[in-house]
Amino acid sequence: MTRRVRSVLLLSAACSALSACPSPSTPTRAASPPPVPPEAAPWALAVSVYPLDGGARALLLPRQPERFAAAVLFPVDAATDEPPSLEGLTRFMLEAALLETEGDDDRAAGPARRALLLGGAIHAYDDGAVAGWWVEGPERAGPGLLRLLRDVALSPRFPATRIQARAEMAREELAQTHTDLALRGLGWAVGLALGAGRPLADGPLDGTLARLHREDLARAHARLVTPARAVVAVEGVAPDLVAQIFRGWTAPPAPPPLAAGCAPAVAYQAWVAGPDGDARVVIGVPAPGPGDADRAALEELLAEADTHGVVGGPRVTLADRGARSVLVLESDGLAPDALEPVERWLADLGRALPGEAAAAPLGPRLRRAELRVRSEHALARLTSAGRAALGLLDGEATAAPGASALAITTLPADAAARARVLRALRDPDRRVRVAVGPDEARRRLELWGPVVNATRATSLCARPSGDGGDAGTR
Amino acid sequence: MLERKTTRPAPPRRKLHAAAVAAVALPLLVGTTAAARAGVDNPVEGVAVVESVVDGADTVSVRVALALGLDAEGEGTWGLSALALAALRDGPTRHLKAGEAVTVAARAGLVTTAGLGRDHVEVTVTGPPEALETALWLAAERLDPRDVEPAELEALHEALVATPGNAPTPPAPPLEHTFANLFGPLGGNTAWASHQRAESEPLDPLAALVADALPRARALVLVAGPARALAQAAPMRARTFASLAPRPGGPPPRRDASLDADWQARRPDKVAARQAHDSRRLVTVAWDLRGLAPRLGLSTSEDDAFRRVLTTLVAAPGGLLLEPLRDDWALVRDVDVLAPGALPAVVVTATVRGRSGAEARARILDVMADLVARGAPEHVFDGARTRALAELTATWGDPAARVALITDWVSLGYDPAANEATYEDIAAALADMREQEFRRWADYALDPSRRVVVELTPTQAPDEERIVLDADTLGSYLRLLVDLRCPPPGRTFELVELLASKYQLTPEEYLALTRVVAREPARMAELNHEAEQRCLEYKKLRGIMPARRVLALHRAVLCETRGLSGDDEDRVLAAVFRRFDLDPSVYRPLLAMSREDPALLPQIERVERECAPAAAP
C-alpha cells in the first residue's frame, strides 16, 4: 500500500467517524435501530407551593417564554358531589360559570369576550377527578387573565334565563345527535361498577338538563369551589401577584348537605332500551384510580394496547370518578358473540407485541414518553401539578402534600403491580354489563343472570333490610 | 441554510483535506449559527430533509411526508392515499417486517401518529430527545419500503383504522358538500372517503399502484427539536439518509379544476342538500381565500396573517359570531369554524335551531358584511390579533405542532427551508397589522363571488322540529291510538307493519311524533280521553253488526241506489236499511269504523269501484 493510498484511507476513516462529509464508500444504513441511551435527564416538573388566603395553595410552574397559563382546579367525584337525578351537574356548572361573573364591567362582555380582549382564552376543564377553569394567552396579559380566572372561579353569576336556554339547547343537541343513549350506557356501566346505583355519565343526561335549576348550580359551586379544596396553578407570573389577586378568598357559608339518596342496590347487569341502530354492549370493570399505587401499571398496559390496532376490538375508555376509576369497554351490535372482542382484548392485554420480548414490556418507556409529549402543552403541565398537589397524580412520585415544593416525575410500575392489575381486569366476577338496544338485548343479558331495566330509572334503590338488598333487579 | 449533499466520486487529495476540516467543524456549526437553525438537505434526489430548532423544547418530532395525498386520487385511484398511508406506517422495509416499525418506535419511547392531507400522507414520531437517532432511522426505513402483498396491505389498512387515534372520523355532514362546491369536483374528497374507498374499491389494482408509487413518491422529512439534540444526531442523519435510493416522483398530480376560470365562474352560490347523518339542520357559509396575495400586492406571510385574524374573529369564543347568534338571537346552538391550515378557506357551520336556516344564514352574512363595511370594534380586533399571535407562538414552541405547521406551509407553497423566516414574517405581520389594512383585505376576501352557502336538512332520521301538530297530524295520531287500544275482535296489529301500511310512518318517526305530543301533557290527556271514547263507540258498533255484514250493507247501499236520485233513492235506501234492520244514522259511523281496519279497507274500496255511478256521457 503506497503512502498516498494509506493517507486517503486514514482521512476517509477519520472523516466518517467525525461527520457526514462525502466518503468514497457508498453510505449504508445500520440494519437495526441505534440503541436508545438511558434518559439523560429524566423528565421532571418542579413546582413551588405557596399558601394563599383561606387555605388555598398556589402552584408555581417554570415560566414558558412569551406565554402565560393558569388554572383553578379542585377535586371532583360525581358519585358524592352530585345529587341523585342530577348526574353531570358539575360539568354543566363549569360551563355555566363562563356565562357571566360579578367582575364583568359590562354585562355584554362576558368572560369569553374579556379573555379575547386580552388576547387570550378561558376554558372549563373536567377529567372526572379534577375540574376547574384555565386561561392561556400572551405573557403580558398574565395579570388580566389571572383576574378573569379569579372572577370565574370565585364569583360566577349563573344568570337563570340564560342557563335555562343553554340547558334546552343541550337537550336538543342530545336528541338530534342521538348521543343520550351512548351517555346513559356508559354512565350506567361506570355507576354500577362503582356501586353507586345510578348512572355516572361523562356529561349531563337529558333528565338532568330537564330538571336542573339555577340554584342547583349555585349550590354545586359553593360546595365544590372552596379555598380549602382548590389549588391555583400558574406559569408566567410572580407568586406575589397570585397572592394579591386571590387575596381575601374565604369559603362561602356551607351549603346545605346533599339530599340523602336511597341506599344503592347492587346490580351487575342493566338494560337501556334503544333502537337497533344504537345497539351496543358496555362492560365496566373497576380499575386503579388516580393516586392509586397500581395506576402506573394500568396506564402502561393501556399504552401498550394502544400501540397496535386490534381489528374489530372494543372501544376502550378509562373513566375517572374522583379517586376511583372504571375501565369501560364498548362493543357494537347485539350478535350472540358481541362480547367476544372484549374477551379477546382483555386476554391480549399485557401480552408482548410482535417482535418484542415478553420480559421487557414497552409500557414504562412508552407511558413516560406520552407524558412527556403531553407536557409540551400548558394544560397538561397545569393539571399534572394540580393533581399532584391534590394527591391524584397517576402514579408519579411527588413530595408529601403540604410541602413547599413538588417534584413530579414518572416511575415505572413493577411486574407485581402489572400482574395484580391484569388479574383484577380479567376477573369476570368484577365486571358489570350494560346492554343498549331493543328488547332482544335484554333477553341476551338474561342468559347470564338478573337484569335491571335502566331505561327510565334514575337510580337503583335497595329495598328495606331483610329483602336481600338486591331489589330493583329482576 | 440551503446545502446540497450528494454521493459523488472521491474528491482530489487537497479537497479531501478541506472536507476533513469541514467535517470536524460541522457539528459545531449546527445549532450555533443562525443560518443553521433551519435548513434543507437533499441527501438523494426526491428526498428533502428539513431541520427546525425548537428552543426550550423537551421532545423531538420527526415527520415523513410523501406526496401521495388526496389530490392524487381520482377515477381508478380512489383509496390510494389511505392504502399508501397504511403501507408507509406499517409496511415492510429493508430491515423491518410489516408492523414492526411502530413497535421499534415504542421501544424507544416514541409515539407514532399518522394522517393524510390533500397533497401528502404522513407518519410522525415524537418522543424524548435521546430517541432522535431512532426516529431518524425509522424515517429512513419508511423511505426504503419493500413490496407488500395485496392481502397484507388490506390487513395493514384494517389495523391502521383500528388503532386509537387513527380511526378516521366522518366529516361533519356539510363539509363534503362545501368543499366539493367551493374547490371543485375533487374538493369534496376527504380522508374519511379515502379510507372508505380503500375498503370498497377493487384491491389488487390499488395495491399495485401503492407498490409502484411508494418507493418513487417525493418525500419531505421534517425534524424539530432542541438544538443540542439535532446537532448530536446530525452526522447520523446525514449517513442514514444518504443511503436511500433516489425518488424520481410518484403519480403525476391531477389538474386542479377548481383553479380554472370556468369553474370559478360557474361555482354555485347556494346549495341545498340533505343529510342522513343525524337530525341536525346545518347552515354552512364558506369562502375560498386562495390567490389573494398577488391580487392585493401582499406577501404570502401578510395574507396568512390576515387569514389568522379573520379566523380568530369569527371562531373564538367571545368573537363576532358565536355569542350573538346563540345567546342574543337564539338562532343557533353552535358555531363551528374550520380554517384548514393547508387550504386557504374559512368555513362557518352553524347548527340551527328551529325549522328554517334562513335567518341564521342571513345573520351570518350580516355579521360578515358588517366586518367589511365597518370593521370589528378596535379592541376586539386588537384582542383577536394578539390571540392569533399567541396561538402561532404556542404552536411554534411545540415540536410536534411545528412539523404539522411546516407541512401546511409546504402545502401552501412556502419554501420549507425558510420555515424560520416564514414564522418570523407571519409573527411580524400579526404584530404590525392595522385594522384598516385588515378591512381592505376582508373587503376583497369576503366577496360574494368567493362564497358558497350550503344548507343541509336531515332526511332519514326523524326531526322533531319538523313535526307540526296540526289537525291532520293529531287526527292520525288519535286513529293510531285507537288502533292500538281496541283492534277489531280477534285481530292484533304488528305495530311496525301497521305504521308502515296505514300511516306511512317509520318506527323512529312514530317515536318522534309521540315525543312531541308528550311534551304537552294536557294535549296527551285529551287524546287519551278521546281514544277511550272512540273505543267505547267502536265496541257498541261492533255489537250491532259484524264486518262482513257491513260490507254487504255497503254494497247494497251503493249498488242498489246507482243511477237513482231524489225520492227514488230515498225509497230504495229505506228498504235496504229495513232489510238489514239498521237505523240509518248508524250507517256512516259503521262504515268509518270499518275503513280503519286495514284488512277491510281494500274490500270496501273494491265494492265502491264495482258500484261506482256510471260516468256521465
Coordinates of C-alpha atoms in Angstrom, one line a residue, chain A residues 3-4 7-9 11-12 14-44 64-67 95 98-99 108 110-123 136-141 162 164-178 274-277 302-314 316 353-357 360-377, chain B residues 5-11 13 16-17 19-20 22-24 26-27 55-60 89-90 94-96 99-100 102-111 126-131 133-134 137-138 140-141 144 155 158-160 162-164 234-236 238-244 277-281 312-313 316-320 323-324 326-327 330 332-334 351-354 377 379-380 382-388 390-391 393-394 397-401 423 461-465 508 511 515 519:
Chain A
R3 CA 1.7 6.2 1.4
R4 CA -0.7 8.1 -0.7
S7 CA -3.3 8.6 3.9
V8 CA -6.5 8.8 1.8
L9 CA -7.9 5.8 3.7
L11 CA -8.5 10.6 6.2
S12 CA -11.6 8.8 5.0
A14 CA -11.5 9.9 10.3
C15 CA -14.0 11.8 8.2
S16 CA -16.7 9.1 8.5
A17 CA -16.1 8.9 12.2
L18 CA -16.4 12.6 12.8
S19 CA -19.0 13.8 10.4
A20 CA -21.1 13.2 7.4
C21 CA -18.6 14.5 4.9
P22 CA -18.6 12.8 1.5
S23 CA -17.0 9.4 1.7
P24 CA -15.5 7.3 -1.1
S25 CA -17.6 4.3 0.1
T26 CA -21.3 4.1 -0.5
P27 CA -23.2 5.1 2.6
T28 CA -25.1 2.4 4.3
R29 CA -27.7 2.3 7.0
A30 CA -27.5 0.2 10.1
A31 CA -29.5 -3.0 10.0
S32 CA -31.0 -2.3 13.4
P33 CA -32.1 0.9 15.1
P34 CA -29.5 2.7 17.1
P35 CA -29.6 1.8 20.8
V36 CA -31.5 4.3 22.8
P37 CA -29.4 5.6 25.7
P38 CA -31.0 5.9 29.1
E39 CA -32.8 9.2 29.6
A40 CA -30.1 11.8 30.1
A41 CA -32.2 13.8 32.5
P42 CA -35.5 12.2 33.5
W43 CA -38.4 14.3 32.7
A44 CA -39.5 16.2 35.8
Q64 CA -42.5 29.5 29.4
P65 CA -41.1 32.1 27.0
E66 CA -43.7 34.6 25.9
R67 CA -46.6 32.5 27.2
E95 CA -69.7 25.8 31.6
L98 CA -68.4 31.1 31.9
L99 CA -71.7 32.9 31.1
A108 CA -72.5 42.4 27.3
G110 CA -68.8 38.0 29.5
P111 CA -65.7 36.1 30.4
A112 CA -65.1 34.8 26.8
R113 CA -65.1 38.3 25.4
R114 CA -63.0 39.6 28.3
A115 CA -60.4 36.9 27.5
L116 CA -60.4 37.7 23.8
L117 CA -59.9 41.4 24.5
L118 CA -56.7 40.4 26.4
G119 CA -55.6 38.2 23.5
G120 CA -56.2 35.0 25.5
A121 CA -58.9 32.4 26.1
I122 CA -60.7 30.8 29.0
H123 CA -61.9 27.2 29.1
E136 CA -54.0 30.9 28.4
G137 CA -52.5 33.8 26.4
P138 CA -49.5 36.0 25.9
E139 CA -47.2 36.7 28.8
R140 CA -48.1 40.4 29.1
A141 CA -51.8 39.6 29.5
R162 CA -79.5 32.0 30.0
Q164 CA -82.4 27.5 31.1
A165 CA -81.8 28.4 27.4
R166 CA -78.4 26.6 27.5
A167 CA -80.0 23.5 29.1
E168 CA -82.7 23.5 26.4
M169 CA -80.0 23.7 23.7
A170 CA -78.1 20.9 25.2
R171 CA -81.2 18.8 25.3
E172 CA -81.8 19.5 21.6
E173 CA -78.2 18.5 20.8
L174 CA -78.5 15.2 22.7
A175 CA -81.8 14.4 20.9
Q176 CA -80.6 15.4 17.4
T177 CA -77.2 13.8 17.5
H178 CA -78.6 10.6 19.3
G274 CA -82.9 1.8 22.4
P275 CA -83.3 1.3 18.7
D276 CA -81.4 -1.4 16.7
G277 CA -79.1 1.2 15.2
L302 CA -53.2 0.7 28.1
A303 CA -50.3 2.5 26.4
E304 CA -49.1 -0.9 25.1
A305 CA -52.5 -1.9 23.9
D306 CA -52.9 1.4 22.0
T307 CA -49.7 0.9 20.1
H308 CA -51.2 -1.6 17.6
G309 CA -54.8 -1.6 16.4
V310 CA -56.9 -4.6 17.1
V311 CA -59.3 -5.1 14.2
G312 CA -62.8 -5.4 15.5
G313 CA -61.7 -4.6 19.0
P314 CA -63.8 -2.8 21.6
V316 CA -61.7 1.5 25.4
L353 CA -46.2 -7.2 20.9
P354 CA -44.8 -8.8 17.7
G355 CA -41.1 -8.8 17.8
E356 CA -41.0 -7.8 21.5
A357 CA -39.6 -10.0 24.2
A360 CA -39.2 -6.3 28.5
P361 CA -42.6 -4.7 28.3
L362 CA -42.9 -1.5 26.3
G363 CA -45.3 0.2 28.6
P364 CA -42.9 2.0 31.0
R365 CA -41.0 3.8 28.4
L366 CA -44.0 4.5 26.2
R367 CA -46.0 5.9 29.1
R368 CA -43.2 8.2 30.1
A369 CA -42.9 9.3 26.5
E370 CA -46.6 10.0 26.3
L371 CA -46.5 12.1 29.5
R372 CA -43.5 14.0 28.1
V373 CA -45.2 14.7 24.8
R374 CA -48.3 15.8 26.6
S375 CA -46.2 18.1 28.8
E376 CA -45.5 20.3 25.8
H377 CA -49.0 21.7 26.3
Chain B
K5 CA -25.2 16.8 -0.4
T6 CA -25.0 14.0 -3.0
T7 CA -22.9 10.9 -3.3
R8 CA -20.1 11.6 -5.7
P9 CA -16.6 10.3 -6.6
A10 CA -13.9 10.9 -4.1
P11 CA -12.5 14.4 -4.4
R13 CA -6.5 14.9 -2.2
L16 CA -10.4 15.9 0.8
H17 CA -8.2 17.6 3.4
A19 CA -13.5 18.3 3.7
A20 CA -12.0 16.7 6.7
A22 CA -15.2 21.0 7.5
A23 CA -16.3 17.6 8.9
V24 CA -14.8 18.4 12.2
L26 CA -19.8 20.9 11.0
P27 CA -21.2 19.6 14.3
D55 CA -35.7 26.4 21.8
G56 CA -36.6 25.0 25.2
A57 CA -38.5 22.0 23.8
D58 CA -38.5 18.8 25.8
T59 CA -39.3 16.5 22.9
V60 CA -38.3 15.8 19.3
R89 CA -46.8 3.4 8.6
D90 CA -46.7 -0.3 8.9
R94 CA -35.4 -3.1 4.2
H95 CA -34.7 -4.1 7.8
L96 CA -38.2 -4.3 9.4
G99 CA -46.0 -3.8 11.6
E100 CA -42.6 -3.7 13.3
V102 CA -44.4 1.1 15.5
T103 CA -43.0 -1.4 17.9
V104 CA -39.5 -0.2 17.4
A105 CA -40.6 3.3 18.0
A106 CA -42.5 2.4 21.1
R107 CA -39.4 0.5 22.5
A108 CA -37.5 3.8 22.1
G109 CA -40.3 5.8 23.8
L110 CA -41.6 7.3 20.6
V111 CA -45.3 7.9 20.0
T126 CA -42.5 12.2 18.8
G127 CA -40.6 11.4 21.9
P128 CA -37.7 12.3 24.2
P129 CA -34.5 13.9 22.6
E130 CA -32.4 10.8 23.3
A131 CA -34.5 8.8 20.9
E133 CA -31.5 8.8 16.2
T134 CA -34.0 6.0 16.4
W137 CA -33.5 5.6 11.4
L138 CA -37.2 4.8 11.3
A140 CA -35.1 6.3 6.6
E141 CA -36.6 2.8 6.8
D144 CA -36.9 2.3 1.8
A155 CA -54.7 -6.2 6.8
E158 CA -57.6 -2.6 8.8
A159 CA -55.1 -2.4 11.7
L160 CA -54.3 1.3 10.9
A162 CA -58.4 0.2 14.3
T163 CA -55.6 2.0 16.1
P164 CA -56.9 4.5 18.6
A234 CA -26.6 15.4 12.5
P235 CA -23.8 13.0 11.5
M236 CA -26.0 10.0 11.9
A238 CA -26.6 12.5 7.0
R239 CA -25.2 9.0 6.8
T240 CA -28.7 7.4 7.2
F241 CA -30.5 9.4 4.5
A242 CA -27.6 9.3 2.0
S243 CA -28.1 5.5 1.9
L244 CA -31.6 5.9 0.3
H277 CA -76.0 11.6 9.4
D278 CA -78.2 12.8 12.2
S279 CA -81.2 15.1 12.8
R280 CA -79.4 18.5 12.9
R281 CA -80.2 21.3 10.5
T312 CA -59.9 34.2 15.3
L313 CA -62.5 36.9 15.0
A316 CA -63.0 32.4 19.1
P317 CA -65.5 32.3 22.0
G318 CA -66.2 36.0 22.7
G319 CA -65.7 36.7 19.0
L320 CA -68.2 38.1 16.5
E323 CA -72.4 34.6 21.3
P324 CA -74.5 36.9 19.2
R326 CA -76.5 31.8 20.2
D327 CA -77.2 34.0 23.2
A330 CA -81.1 32.2 20.0
V332 CA -78.2 28.6 16.6
R333 CA -76.9 26.1 19.2
D334 CA -73.3 26.1 18.0
T351 CA -76.2 24.2 13.9
V352 CA -79.6 25.9 13.5
R353 CA -82.5 25.9 16.0
G354 CA -86.0 25.7 14.7
P377 CA -64.6 47.1 17.1
H379 CA -60.4 46.5 21.0
V380 CA -61.9 43.3 19.7
D382 CA -56.6 44.0 18.8
G383 CA -57.5 41.1 21.0
A384 CA -58.0 38.8 18.0
R385 CA -54.7 39.9 16.5
T386 CA -52.9 39.3 19.8
R387 CA -54.6 35.9 20.3
A388 CA -53.7 34.8 16.8
A390 CA -50.2 33.8 20.9
E391 CA -51.6 30.7 19.2
T393 CA -46.2 31.2 19.2
A394 CA -47.6 28.3 21.1
G397 CA -42.9 26.1 20.5
D398 CA -44.1 22.5 20.3
P399 CA -42.1 20.2 18.1
A400 CA -45.0 18.0 17.0
A401 CA -47.2 21.0 16.3
Y423 CA -42.7 32.2 11.1
A461 CA -83.7 10.5 10.9
P462 CA -86.9 12.0 12.4
D463 CA -86.6 15.6 13.1
E464 CA -88.9 16.5 15.9
E465 CA -88.6 20.1 15.0
E508 CA -88.4 6.4 14.5
L511 CA -91.4 7.8 18.4
R515 CA -92.3 12.6 22.0
R519 CA -94.3 17.4 25.6

